[in-house]
């Protein structure tokens, strides 16, 4: 099972064992490993492997920090679990009662910079060594991609943040003032433009999961989407589509299963694994499913029950849309509640029991019973999908519509709806309107249901200018200032006045 991922991940994890002692943005040694003094024979590739390891960690893609910052602030997601479990987190992200001392927020900030610092070290090594062979240049492209990925996380969450593009040797080097949003995006553009030139369209099968040209181009399109830059968003997304590298052959109910990992509709996903010897190891796996798994007892103790779907999301799906059953994990509130078709989940016929406070669990983090029995209930083997082809198609549709190209917009939109529709022609009718406003609404709706419970919904609401209206309708008190989080107070304190708090906090 995914043996090539196991080998790669083991290398990653082994290289990073000593990393956990360094957690702060301004620590003396922000990387914690692979220094020239400690590991003089460390390979450049080892440092890149470590970046992949860091990317699937709890604080950036697989745990509460990312789930709360990237998802729970929308109307479709909520903290989940029980009312008493993380009540302060619910107030912060469900209710927009932001506090600069929130530890979850600080962890997300720190992890993004941790990865940026590792990428900076890789890029510094390459420049000093002066090598230009294919492997080195691909390593450079990967480092540029991940640095851009993390700065995109930061600029969306906080706006102005410190821009550090050099190797940090001393903590004082990293104590710099915030840079403007435009400057951050300029750096992202530069990094991704260069990375596109260095990375292949596809890797050999032994390197499944490495960043490709399509992943870079798709991420770049996403950054233009956040800026509502329709021309560049259209150019990059349609170029990805035009390459013919990706397809929609995998049915919607298989995308988020082991069978659907690294399928034709996956542009980039982080590789995770379990083995007989390492059933629930963070060295080769992640907590992505454990954190979001059913919070119950006995057979239904599958995880912590965080990041759950809301009633509003359940109502958003059109009648018969197969994506509803592929997205929402139904459950009973007590063992005495009868098992019905409505609370039974395909394809395994399970009807979990939980007293969690949300309306549904995230089925995109649902695990196969046979693998639970073989390994662990935590699902450490499940890959983390970060960029999907349908997202790119919807970016192209939205940009085309805004550029007054309704024919193209409808074509891309129909590709997504047709994929969801499958063989059932009685559901999800084709969108035929040429009216720009109506087509815009249709594309917005499609993004909501196609990408439900994945990162991005809150940021869509912000960039569309609808956050206040939509979140108010869902009972949330959102103000314009809540588009950006406060800078973590710990970072402001350590900077001794160099970092200035965001406005209105």
CSV table of C-alpha atoms in Angstrom, one decimal:
chain,number,residue,atom,x,y,z
A,1,UNK,CA,0.0,0.0,0.0
A,2,UNK,CA,1.6,3.2,-1.2
A,3,UNK,CA,5.1,1.8,-0.5
A,4,UNK,CA,6.9,4.7,-2.3
A,5,UNK,CA,5.2,7.2,-0.1
A,6,UNK,CA,6.3,5.2,3.0
A,7,UNK,CA,10.0,5.3,2.0
A,8,UNK,CA,9.8,9.0,1.2
A,9,UNK,CA,7.9,9.8,4.4
A,10,UNK,CA,10.3,7.8,6.5
A,11,UNK,CA,13.2,9.8,5.2
A,12,UNK,CA,11.3,13.0,6.0
A,13,UNK,CA,10.3,12.0,9.5
A,14,UNK,CA,13.8,10.7,10.4
A,15,UNK,CA,15.3,14.0,9.3
A,16,UNK,CA,13.0,15.9,11.5
A,17,UNK,CA,13.0,14.0,14.8
A,18,UNK,CA,14.9,16.8,16.6
A,19,UNK,CA,12.6,19.6,15.2
A,20,UNK,CA,9.9,19.7,17.8
A,21,UNK,CA,11.9,21.6,20.4
A,22,UNK,CA,11.8,24.8,18.3
A,23,UNK,CA,8.4,26.4,18.1
A,24,UNK,CA,8.7,30.1,18.2
A,25,UNK,CA,9.0,32.5,15.3
A,26,UNK,CA,12.0,34.4,16.7
A,27,UNK,CA,13.8,31.4,18.2
A,28,UNK,CA,17.6,31.3,17.7
A,29,UNK,CA,17.4,28.2,15.4
A,30,UNK,CA,14.0,28.3,13.7
A,31,UNK,CA,14.7,25.1,11.7
A,32,UNK,CA,16.0,22.8,14.5
A,33,UNK,CA,17.8,20.4,12.2
A,34,UNK,CA,20.0,20.1,9.2
A,35,UNK,CA,22.4,22.8,10.2
A,36,UNK,CA,25.9,22.7,8.7
A,37,UNK,CA,27.5,22.1,12.1
A,38,UNK,CA,25.2,19.3,13.2
A,39,UNK,CA,24.8,17.5,9.9
A,40,UNK,CA,27.6,18.4,7.5
A,41,UNK,CA,26.7,15.6,5.1
A,42,UNK,CA,23.0,16.3,5.0
A,43,UNK,CA,21.6,16.2,1.5
A,44,UNK,CA,19.7,19.0,-0.1
A,45,UNK,CA,17.0,16.6,-0.9
A,46,UNK,CA,16.7,15.7,2.7
A,47,UNK,CA,15.8,19.2,3.6
A,48,UNK,CA,13.1,19.3,0.9
A,49,UNK,CA,11.7,16.0,2.2
A,50,UNK,CA,11.5,17.7,5.6
A,51,UNK,CA,9.4,20.4,4.1
A,52,UNK,CA,6.8,17.8,3.0
A,53,UNK,CA,6.9,16.4,6.5
A,54,UNK,CA,6.3,19.8,8.0
A,55,UNK,CA,3.5,20.6,5.6
A,56,UNK,CA,1.3,17.6,6.7
A,57,UNK,CA,1.7,18.6,10.4
A,58,UNK,CA,-1.1,19.4,12.9
A,59,UNK,CA,-0.5,23.1,12.9
A,60,UNK,CA,-0.8,23.8,9.2
A,61,UNK,CA,-2.9,21.2,7.3
A,62,UNK,CA,-3.9,18.3,9.6
A,63,UNK,CA,-5.1,19.9,12.8
A,64,UNK,CA,-7.2,22.5,14.7
A,65,UNK,CA,-5.2,25.6,13.7
A,66,UNK,CA,-5.8,25.2,10.0
A,67,UNK,CA,-9.4,23.9,10.4
A,68,UNK,CA,-10.3,26.9,12.5
A,69,UNK,CA,-8.6,29.6,10.6
A,70,UNK,CA,-9.3,28.3,7.1
A,71,UNK,CA,-12.7,26.7,7.5
A,72,UNK,CA,-14.6,27.3,10.8
A,73,UNK,CA,-15.0,31.0,10.1
A,74,UNK,CA,-17.5,30.3,7.3
A,75,UNK,CA,-21.2,29.5,7.6
A,76,UNK,CA,-20.6,25.9,6.6
A,77,UNK,CA,-18.2,24.8,9.2
A,78,UNK,CA,-18.0,25.0,13.0
A,79,UNK,CA,-15.7,24.0,15.8
A,80,UNK,CA,-17.6,20.8,16.5
A,81,UNK,CA,-16.8,18.4,19.4
A,82,UNK,CA,-18.6,19.2,22.6
A,83,UNK,CA,-19.5,22.6,24.0
A,84,UNK,CA,-16.9,22.3,26.8
A,85,UNK,CA,-14.1,21.2,24.6
A,86,UNK,CA,-12.3,24.3,23.4
A,87,UNK,CA,-15.0,26.8,24.2
A,88,UNK,CA,-12.4,29.6,23.8
A,89,UNK,CA,-11.7,28.3,20.3
A,90,UNK,CA,-15.4,28.4,19.4
A,91,UNK,CA,-15.6,32.0,20.6
A,92,UNK,CA,-12.6,33.0,18.6
A,93,UNK,CA,-13.5,31.4,15.2
A,94,UNK,CA,-17.2,30.6,15.3
A,95,UNK,CA,-18.2,33.9,16.9
A,96,UNK,CA,-15.3,36.2,15.7
A,97,UNK,CA,-14.3,37.1,19.3
A,98,UNK,CA,-10.7,37.5,18.2
A,99,UNK,CA,-8.0,37.7,20.9
A,100,UNK,CA,-4.3,38.2,20.1
A,101,UNK,CA,-3.3,35.7,22.8
A,102,UNK,CA,-5.1,32.7,21.1
A,103,UNK,CA,-2.7,29.8,21.1
A,104,UNK,CA,-4.3,28.1,18.1
A,105,UNK,CA,-3.7,31.2,16.0
A,106,UNK,CA,-0.1,31.5,17.2
A,107,UNK,CA,0.6,27.9,16.3
A,108,UNK,CA,-0.6,28.5,12.7
A,109,UNK,CA,1.6,31.6,12.4
A,110,UNK,CA,4.7,29.7,13.7
A,111,UNK,CA,4.3,26.7,11.5
A,112,UNK,CA,4.0,28.7,8.3
A,113,UNK,CA,7.2,30.6,9.2
A,114,UNK,CA,8.9,27.4,10.2
A,115,UNK,CA,8.4,26.1,6.7
A,116,UNK,CA,9.4,29.4,5.1
A,117,UNK,CA,12.6,29.3,7.1
A,118,UNK,CA,13.4,25.8,5.9
A,119,UNK,CA,12.7,26.8,2.3
A,120,UNK,CA,15.0,29.8,2.7
A,121,UNK,CA,17.7,27.6,3.9
A,122,UNK,CA,17.3,25.3,0.9
A,123,UNK,CA,17.4,28.2,-1.5
A,124,UNK,CA,20.5,29.6,0.3
A,125,UNK,CA,22.3,26.3,0.0
A,126,UNK,CA,21.5,26.1,-3.7
A,127,UNK,CA,22.8,29.6,-4.3
A,128,UNK,CA,26.0,28.9,-2.4
A,129,UNK,CA,26.7,25.6,-4.1
A,130,UNK,CA,26.1,27.0,-7.6
A,131,UNK,CA,24.7,23.7,-9.0
A,132,UNK,CA,22.3,23.8,-11.9
A,133,UNK,CA,21.6,20.1,-12.5
A,134,UNK,CA,18.0,18.9,-12.9
A,135,UNK,CA,17.6,17.5,-9.4
A,136,UNK,CA,18.9,20.7,-7.8
A,137,UNK,CA,16.7,22.9,-9.9
A,138,UNK,CA,13.7,20.8,-9.0
A,139,UNK,CA,14.6,21.1,-5.3
A,140,UNK,CA,14.7,24.9,-5.8
A,141,UNK,CA,11.3,24.8,-7.5
A,142,UNK,CA,9.8,22.9,-4.6
A,143,UNK,CA,11.2,25.3,-2.1
A,144,UNK,CA,9.8,28.3,-4.0
A,145,UNK,CA,6.4,26.6,-4.2
A,146,UNK,CA,6.2,25.9,-0.5
A,147,UNK,CA,7.5,29.3,0.5
A,148,UNK,CA,4.8,30.9,-1.7
A,149,UNK,CA,2.2,28.5,-0.3
A,150,UNK,CA,2.9,29.6,3.3
A,151,UNK,CA,3.1,33.3,2.5
A,152,UNK,CA,-0.3,33.0,0.8
A,153,UNK,CA,-1.6,31.4,4.0
A,154,UNK,CA,-0.2,34.3,6.0
A,155,UNK,CA,-1.3,37.2,3.8
A,156,UNK,CA,-4.9,35.9,3.6
A,157,UNK,CA,-5.0,35.4,7.3
A,158,UNK,CA,-3.2,38.5,8.6
A,159,UNK,CA,-2.7,40.9,5.7
A,160,UNK,CA,0.6,42.6,6.3
A,161,UNK,CA,3.2,40.2,7.7
A,162,UNK,CA,7.0,40.1,8.0
A,163,UNK,CA,8.6,39.2,4.7
A,164,UNK,CA,11.7,37.1,5.2
A,165,UNK,CA,13.4,35.6,2.2
A,166,UNK,CA,16.8,34.9,3.5
A,167,UNK,CA,18.4,32.2,5.8
A,168,UNK,CA,17.9,33.1,9.4
A,169,UNK,CA,21.1,32.5,11.4
A,170,UNK,CA,20.3,34.6,14.4
A,171,UNK,CA,16.9,35.4,15.9
A,172,UNK,CA,17.6,39.1,15.5
A,173,UNK,CA,17.7,38.6,11.7
A,174,UNK,CA,14.0,37.6,11.7
A,175,UNK,CA,12.9,40.5,13.8
A,176,UNK,CA,11.6,42.7,10.9
A,177,UNK,CA,8.6,44.9,10.5
A,178,UNK,CA,5.5,43.9,8.5
A,179,UNK,CA,5.5,44.3,4.7
A,180,UNK,CA,2.5,45.6,2.8
A,181,UNK,CA,0.1,43.2,1.2
A,182,UNK,CA,1.1,44.1,-2.3
A,183,UNK,CA,4.8,43.4,-1.5
A,184,UNK,CA,3.9,40.0,-0.1
A,185,UNK,CA,1.9,39.1,-3.2
A,186,UNK,CA,4.8,40.4,-5.4
A,187,UNK,CA,7.1,37.9,-3.7
A,188,UNK,CA,4.5,35.1,-4.1
A,189,UNK,CA,4.2,36.0,-7.8
A,190,UNK,CA,8.0,35.9,-8.2
A,191,UNK,CA,8.4,32.6,-6.4
A,192,UNK,CA,5.7,30.8,-8.3
A,193,UNK,CA,6.7,32.2,-11.7
A,194,UNK,CA,10.2,30.9,-11.2
A,195,UNK,CA,9.0,27.6,-9.8
A,196,UNK,CA,6.8,27.0,-12.8
A,197,UNK,CA,10.0,27.0,-15.0
A,198,UNK,CA,11.8,24.5,-12.8
A,199,UNK,CA,9.3,21.8,-12.1
A,200,UNK,CA,8.1,19.0,-14.4
A,201,UNK,CA,4.6,18.4,-15.7
A,202,UNK,CA,4.8,14.9,-14.1
A,203,UNK,CA,7.3,13.0,-11.9
A,204,UNK,CA,8.4,9.4,-12.2
A,205,UNK,CA,6.0,7.2,-10.2
A,206,UNK,CA,8.7,6.7,-7.6
A,207,UNK,CA,8.2,10.4,-6.7
A,208,UNK,CA,4.4,10.4,-6.4
A,209,UNK,CA,3.2,13.4,-4.4
A,210,UNK,CA,6.0,15.8,-5.4
A,211,UNK,CA,5.0,19.3,-6.5
A,212,UNK,CA,4.5,19.6,-10.3
A,213,UNK,CA,4.1,22.4,-12.8
A,214,UNK,CA,0.3,22.0,-12.6
A,215,UNK,CA,0.4,22.4,-8.8
A,216,UNK,CA,2.4,25.6,-9.0
A,217,UNK,CA,0.2,27.0,-11.8
A,218,UNK,CA,-2.9,26.1,-9.9
A,219,UNK,CA,-1.7,27.7,-6.7
A,220,UNK,CA,-0.7,30.8,-8.6
A,221,UNK,CA,-4.2,31.0,-10.1
A,222,UNK,CA,-5.7,30.7,-6.6
A,223,UNK,CA,-3.6,33.7,-5.4
A,224,UNK,CA,-4.9,35.8,-8.3
A,225,UNK,CA,-8.4,34.6,-7.4
A,226,UNK,CA,-8.0,36.0,-3.9
A,227,UNK,CA,-7.1,39.3,-5.5
A,228,UNK,CA,-10.0,39.2,-8.0
A,229,UNK,CA,-7.5,39.5,-10.8
A,230,UNK,CA,-9.7,38.0,-13.5
A,231,UNK,CA,-7.2,38.2,-16.3
A,232,UNK,CA,-4.4,36.4,-14.6
A,233,UNK,CA,-6.7,34.0,-12.9
A,234,UNK,CA,-8.2,33.1,-16.3
A,235,UNK,CA,-4.9,32.8,-18.0
A,236,UNK,CA,-3.3,30.4,-15.5
A,237,UNK,CA,-6.4,28.2,-14.8
A,238,UNK,CA,-7.1,27.7,-18.5
A,239,UNK,CA,-3.5,26.9,-19.2
A,240,UNK,CA,-3.7,24.1,-16.6
A,241,UNK,CA,-6.9,22.8,-18.1
A,242,UNK,CA,-5.4,23.1,-21.6
A,243,UNK,CA,-2.4,20.8,-20.8
A,244,UNK,CA,-4.8,17.8,-20.5
A,245,UNK,CA,-2.9,16.5,-17.5
A,246,UNK,CA,-6.0,16.0,-15.3
A,247,UNK,CA,-9.4,14.4,-15.6
A,248,UNK,CA,-12.7,13.8,-13.9
A,249,UNK,CA,-12.8,10.0,-14.3
A,250,UNK,CA,-13.0,9.2,-10.6
A,251,UNK,CA,-16.6,9.4,-9.2
A,252,UNK,CA,-17.4,11.9,-6.5
A,253,UNK,CA,-17.9,9.2,-3.9
A,254,UNK,CA,-14.4,7.8,-4.5
A,255,UNK,CA,-12.4,11.1,-4.5
A,256,UNK,CA,-11.8,11.1,-0.8
A,257,UNK,CA,-11.1,7.4,-0.3
A,258,UNK,CA,-7.9,5.4,-0.5
A,259,UNK,CA,-8.9,4.4,-4.0
A,260,UNK,CA,-9.2,8.0,-5.0
A,261,UNK,CA,-5.7,9.1,-3.8
A,262,UNK,CA,-3.5,10.6,-6.4
A,263,UNK,CA,-6.3,10.1,-9.0
A,264,UNK,CA,-6.6,12.1,-12.2
A,265,UNK,CA,-8.5,14.9,-10.5
A,266,UNK,CA,-5.9,15.4,-7.9
A,267,UNK,CA,-3.4,18.2,-8.6
A,268,UNK,CA,-1.5,18.1,-5.3
A,269,UNK,CA,-2.0,16.1,-2.1
A,270,UNK,CA,0.3,15.4,0.8
A,271,UNK,CA,1.2,11.8,1.1
A,272,UNK,CA,0.4,9.9,4.3
A,273,UNK,CA,0.9,6.3,5.3
A,274,UNK,CA,0.4,3.6,8.0
A,275,UNK,CA,2.3,0.3,8.2
A,276,UNK,CA,2.2,-2.7,10.5
A,277,UNK,CA,5.1,-1.3,12.4
A,278,UNK,CA,4.0,2.4,12.3
A,279,UNK,CA,0.2,2.3,12.6
A,280,UNK,CA,-0.3,5.8,13.9
A,281,UNK,CA,3.0,7.5,13.5
A,282,UNK,CA,3.4,11.2,12.6
A,283,UNK,CA,6.7,10.2,11.0
A,284,UNK,CA,4.9,8.9,8.0
A,285,UNK,CA,1.2,9.8,8.6
A,286,UNK,CA,-0.9,12.7,9.9
A,287,UNK,CA,-3.8,13.5,12.3
A,288,UNK,CA,-6.0,14.9,9.6
A,289,UNK,CA,-8.7,12.2,10.1
A,290,UNK,CA,-8.1,11.7,13.8
A,291,UNK,CA,-8.9,15.4,14.6
A,292,UNK,CA,-12.1,15.3,12.5
A,293,UNK,CA,-13.1,11.7,13.2
A,294,UNK,CA,-16.4,10.8,14.9
A,295,UNK,CA,-16.3,11.7,18.6
A,296,UNK,CA,-18.0,8.8,20.2
A,297,UNK,CA,-17.3,5.8,22.4
A,298,UNK,CA,-16.4,2.2,21.6
A,299,UNK,CA,-16.6,1.5,17.9
A,300,UNK,CA,-17.4,5.1,17.3
A,301,UNK,CA,-14.4,6.6,19.0
A,302,UNK,CA,-12.8,7.5,15.7
A,303,UNK,CA,-11.4,10.9,16.7
A,304,UNK,CA,-11.8,14.2,18.4
A,305,UNK,CA,-14.9,15.4,16.5
A,306,UNK,CA,-13.5,18.8,15.5
A,307,UNK,CA,-14.4,20.8,12.4
A,308,UNK,CA,-18.0,19.7,11.8
A,309,UNK,CA,-20.5,20.8,9.1
A,310,UNK,CA,-23.5,23.0,9.9
A,311,UNK,CA,-27.2,22.6,9.1
A,312,UNK,CA,-26.7,25.5,6.6
A,313,UNK,CA,-24.3,23.4,4.5
A,314,UNK,CA,-26.7,20.5,4.5
A,315,UNK,CA,-29.4,22.7,3.0
A,316,UNK,CA,-27.1,24.1,0.4
A,317,UNK,CA,-27.0,20.9,-1.8
A,318,UNK,CA,-29.5,20.6,-4.6
A,319,UNK,CA,-31.9,17.7,-4.5
A,320,UNK,CA,-30.2,14.4,-5.3
A,321,UNK,CA,-26.7,15.9,-5.5
A,322,UNK,CA,-24.4,12.9,-4.8
A,323,UNK,CA,-21.8,15.3,-3.3
A,324,UNK,CA,-24.0,15.7,-0.2
A,325,UNK,CA,-23.5,12.0,0.8
A,326,UNK,CA,-19.8,12.3,-0.2
A,327,UNK,CA,-19.3,15.3,2.0
A,328,UNK,CA,-21.5,14.9,5.1
A,329,UNK,CA,-21.1,12.0,7.6
A,330,UNK,CA,-24.5,11.4,9.2
A,331,UNK,CA,-24.8,10.1,12.8
A,332,UNK,CA,-27.2,9.4,15.6
A,333,UNK,CA,-27.3,11.4,18.9
A,334,UNK,CA,-27.8,8.3,21.1
A,335,UNK,CA,-27.6,4.5,20.9
A,336,UNK,CA,-31.3,4.4,21.5
A,337,UNK,CA,-32.0,6.4,18.3
A,338,UNK,CA,-33.1,4.0,15.6
A,339,UNK,CA,-30.9,3.3,12.6
A,340,UNK,CA,-32.5,4.7,9.5
A,341,UNK,CA,-31.5,5.3,5.9
A,342,UNK,CA,-31.1,9.0,6.8
A,343,UNK,CA,-28.4,8.4,9.4
A,344,UNK,CA,-26.7,5.5,7.6
A,345,UNK,CA,-23.6,6.3,5.5
A,346,UNK,CA,-22.5,4.8,2.2
A,347,UNK,CA,-20.7,2.6,1.2
A,348,UNK,CA,-20.1,0.8,4.5
A,349,UNK,CA,-23.6,1.0,6.0
A,350,UNK,CA,-22.3,2.6,9.3
A,351,UNK,CA,-24.5,4.7,11.5
A,352,UNK,CA,-22.2,6.2,14.1
A,353,UNK,CA,-23.3,7.5,17.5
A,354,UNK,CA,-22.1,10.8,19.0
A,355,UNK,CA,-23.2,13.6,21.2
A,356,UNK,CA,-21.0,16.1,19.3
A,357,UNK,CA,-22.6,19.5,18.8
A,358,UNK,CA,-22.3,19.9,15.0
A,359,UNK,CA,-24.9,18.8,12.4
A,360,UNK,CA,-22.6,16.4,10.5
A,361,UNK,CA,-19.0,15.1,10.6
A,362,UNK,CA,-16.7,15.7,7.7
A,363,UNK,CA,-17.0,12.6,5.4
A,364,UNK,CA,-13.9,13.8,3.5
A,365,UNK,CA,-12.0,12.6,6.6
A,366,UNK,CA,-13.9,9.3,6.9
A,367,UNK,CA,-11.9,6.1,7.0
A,368,UNK,CA,-12.4,2.5,5.7
A,369,UNK,CA,-13.5,0.1,8.5
A,370,UNK,CA,-11.1,-2.7,7.3
A,371,UNK,CA,-8.1,-0.3,7.5
A,372,UNK,CA,-9.2,0.9,10.9
A,373,UNK,CA,-9.1,-2.7,12.1
A,374,UNK,CA,-5.7,-3.3,10.4
A,375,UNK,CA,-4.1,-0.1,11.7
A,376,UNK,CA,-5.9,2.3,14.0
A,377,UNK,CA,-9.1,4.2,14.2
A,378,UNK,CA,-7.2,7.5,13.7
A,379,UNK,CA,-6.8,7.2,9.9
A,380,UNK,CA,-3.2,8.3,9.8
A,381,UNK,CA,-2.8,6.8,6.3
A,382,UNK,CA,-5.2,9.2,4.6
A,383,UNK,CA,-3.7,11.7,2.1
A,384,UNK,CA,-4.4,15.4,2.5
A,385,UNK,CA,-5.9,16.9,-0.7
A,386,UNK,CA,-4.7,20.5,-1.2
A,387,UNK,CA,-5.4,21.3,-4.8
A,388,UNK,CA,-8.1,19.6,-6.9
A,389,UNK,CA,-8.9,19.8,-10.6
A,390,UNK,CA,-12.5,20.9,-10.0
A,391,UNK,CA,-11.2,23.9,-8.1
A,392,UNK,CA,-9.2,24.9,-11.2
A,393,UNK,CA,-12.3,24.4,-13.4
A,394,UNK,CA,-14.4,26.7,-11.2
A,395,UNK,CA,-11.6,29.3,-11.1
A,396,UNK,CA,-11.7,29.3,-14.9
A,397,UNK,CA,-15.5,29.5,-14.9
A,398,UNK,CA,-15.5,32.4,-12.5
A,399,UNK,CA,-12.8,34.3,-14.3
A,400,UNK,CA,-14.4,33.7,-17.7
A,401,UNK,CA,-17.7,35.0,-16.5
A,402,UNK,CA,-16.2,38.2,-15.1
A,403,UNK,CA,-14.4,38.7,-18.5
A,404,UNK,CA,-17.8,38.5,-20.2
A,405,UNK,CA,-17.1,35.0,-21.7
A,406,UNK,CA,-20.3,33.2,-20.6
A,407,UNK,CA,-19.9,30.4,-23.1
A,408,UNK,CA,-16.6,29.4,-21.7
A,409,UNK,CA,-17.8,29.9,-18.1
A,410,UNK,CA,-20.7,27.6,-18.7
A,411,UNK,CA,-18.5,24.9,-20.3
A,412,UNK,CA,-16.2,24.8,-17.3
A,413,UNK,CA,-19.1,24.9,-14.8
A,414,UNK,CA,-20.9,22.1,-16.7
A,415,UNK,CA,-17.7,19.9,-16.5
A,416,UNK,CA,-18.0,20.1,-12.7
A,417,UNK,CA,-21.7,19.5,-12.5
A,418,UNK,CA,-21.6,16.7,-15.1
A,419,UNK,CA,-18.9,15.0,-13.0
A,420,UNK,CA,-21.1,15.2,-9.9
A,421,UNK,CA,-24.2,14.2,-11.8
A,422,UNK,CA,-22.6,10.9,-13.1
A,423,UNK,CA,-25.1,8.7,-14.9
A,424,UNK,CA,-28.2,10.3,-13.3
A,425,UNK,CA,-29.5,12.8,-15.8
A,426,UNK,CA,-32.5,13.7,-13.6
A,427,UNK,CA,-30.4,15.8,-11.2
A,428,UNK,CA,-28.2,18.9,-11.3
A,429,UNK,CA,-29.5,20.4,-14.5
A,430,UNK,CA,-27.1,22.2,-16.8
A,431,UNK,CA,-26.8,25.9,-16.2
A,432,UNK,CA,-27.9,27.7,-19.4
A,433,UNK,CA,-28.2,31.4,-18.4
A,434,UNK,CA,-26.0,34.0,-20.1
A,435,UNK,CA,-26.9,36.6,-17.5
A,436,UNK,CA,-23.7,37.6,-15.8
A,437,UNK,CA,-25.2,38.0,-12.4
A,438,UNK,CA,-27.1,34.8,-12.5
A,439,UNK,CA,-24.1,32.9,-13.8
A,440,UNK,CA,-22.0,34.4,-11.1
A,441,UNK,CA,-24.4,33.1,-8.5
A,442,UNK,CA,-24.4,29.7,-10.0
A,443,UNK,CA,-20.6,29.5,-9.9
A,444,UNK,CA,-20.5,30.7,-6.3
A,445,UNK,CA,-23.0,28.0,-5.4
A,446,UNK,CA,-20.9,25.4,-7.2
A,447,UNK,CA,-17.8,26.4,-5.3
A,448,UNK,CA,-19.6,26.1,-2.1
A,449,UNK,CA,-20.9,22.5,-2.6
A,450,UNK,CA,-18.0,21.1,-4.7
A,451,UNK,CA,-15.3,22.3,-2.2
A,452,UNK,CA,-17.4,22.0,1.0
A,453,UNK,CA,-15.4,21.4,4.2
A,454,UNK,CA,-12.1,22.1,2.3
A,455,UNK,CA,-10.1,25.2,2.9
A,456,UNK,CA,-11.3,28.4,1.2
A,457,UNK,CA,-15.0,29.1,1.8
A,458,UNK,CA,-14.3,31.9,4.3
A,459,UNK,CA,-11.8,33.5,2.0
A,460,UNK,CA,-14.3,33.2,-0.9
A,461,UNK,CA,-16.9,35.2,1.1
A,462,UNK,CA,-14.3,37.9,2.0
A,463,UNK,CA,-13.1,38.4,-1.6
A,464,UNK,CA,-16.7,38.4,-2.9
A,465,UNK,CA,-17.6,41.1,-0.4
A,466,UNK,CA,-20.5,39.0,1.0
A,467,UNK,CA,-19.0,37.8,4.3
A,468,UNK,CA,-21.0,40.2,6.5
A,469,UNK,CA,-24.3,39.4,4.8
A,470,UNK,CA,-23.8,35.6,4.6
A,471,UNK,CA,-22.4,35.2,8.1
A,472,UNK,CA,-25.1,37.3,9.6
A,473,UNK,CA,-27.8,35.1,8.0
A,474,UNK,CA,-26.1,32.2,9.7
A,475,UNK,CA,-26.2,33.9,13.1
A,476,UNK,CA,-22.6,34.9,13.2
A,477,UNK,CA,-21.4,38.5,14.2
A,478,UNK,CA,-18.8,39.4,11.6
A,479,UNK,CA,-17.3,42.8,11.2
A,480,UNK,CA,-15.1,44.0,8.3
A,481,UNK,CA,-12.1,44.0,10.5
A,482,UNK,CA,-12.5,40.3,11.1
A,483,UNK,CA,-11.3,39.6,7.6
A,484,UNK,CA,-7.8,39.7,9.2
A,485,UNK,CA,-6.7,38.1,12.4
A,486,UNK,CA,-4.7,40.0,15.1
A,487,UNK,CA,-1.0,39.5,15.0
A,488,UNK,CA,-0.1,36.9,17.8
A,489,UNK,CA,0.7,38.9,20.9
A,490,UNK,CA,3.7,36.6,21.7
A,491,UNK,CA,5.3,37.7,18.4
A,492,UNK,CA,4.7,41.4,19.1
A,493,UNK,CA,6.2,41.0,22.6
A,494,UNK,CA,9.3,39.2,21.4
A,495,UNK,CA,9.8,41.8,18.6
A,496,UNK,CA,10.1,44.6,21.3
A,497,UNK,CA,8.0,47.0,19.2
A,498,UNK,CA,9.1,46.1,15.7
A,499,UNK,CA,5.9,44.2,14.9
A,500,UNK,CA,2.8,46.4,15.2
A,501,UNK,CA,-0.7,45.0,15.8
A,502,UNK,CA,-3.2,45.0,13.0
A,503,UNK,CA,-5.8,47.8,13.1
A,504,UNK,CA,-8.7,47.7,15.6
A,505,UNK,CA,-7.2,45.0,17.9
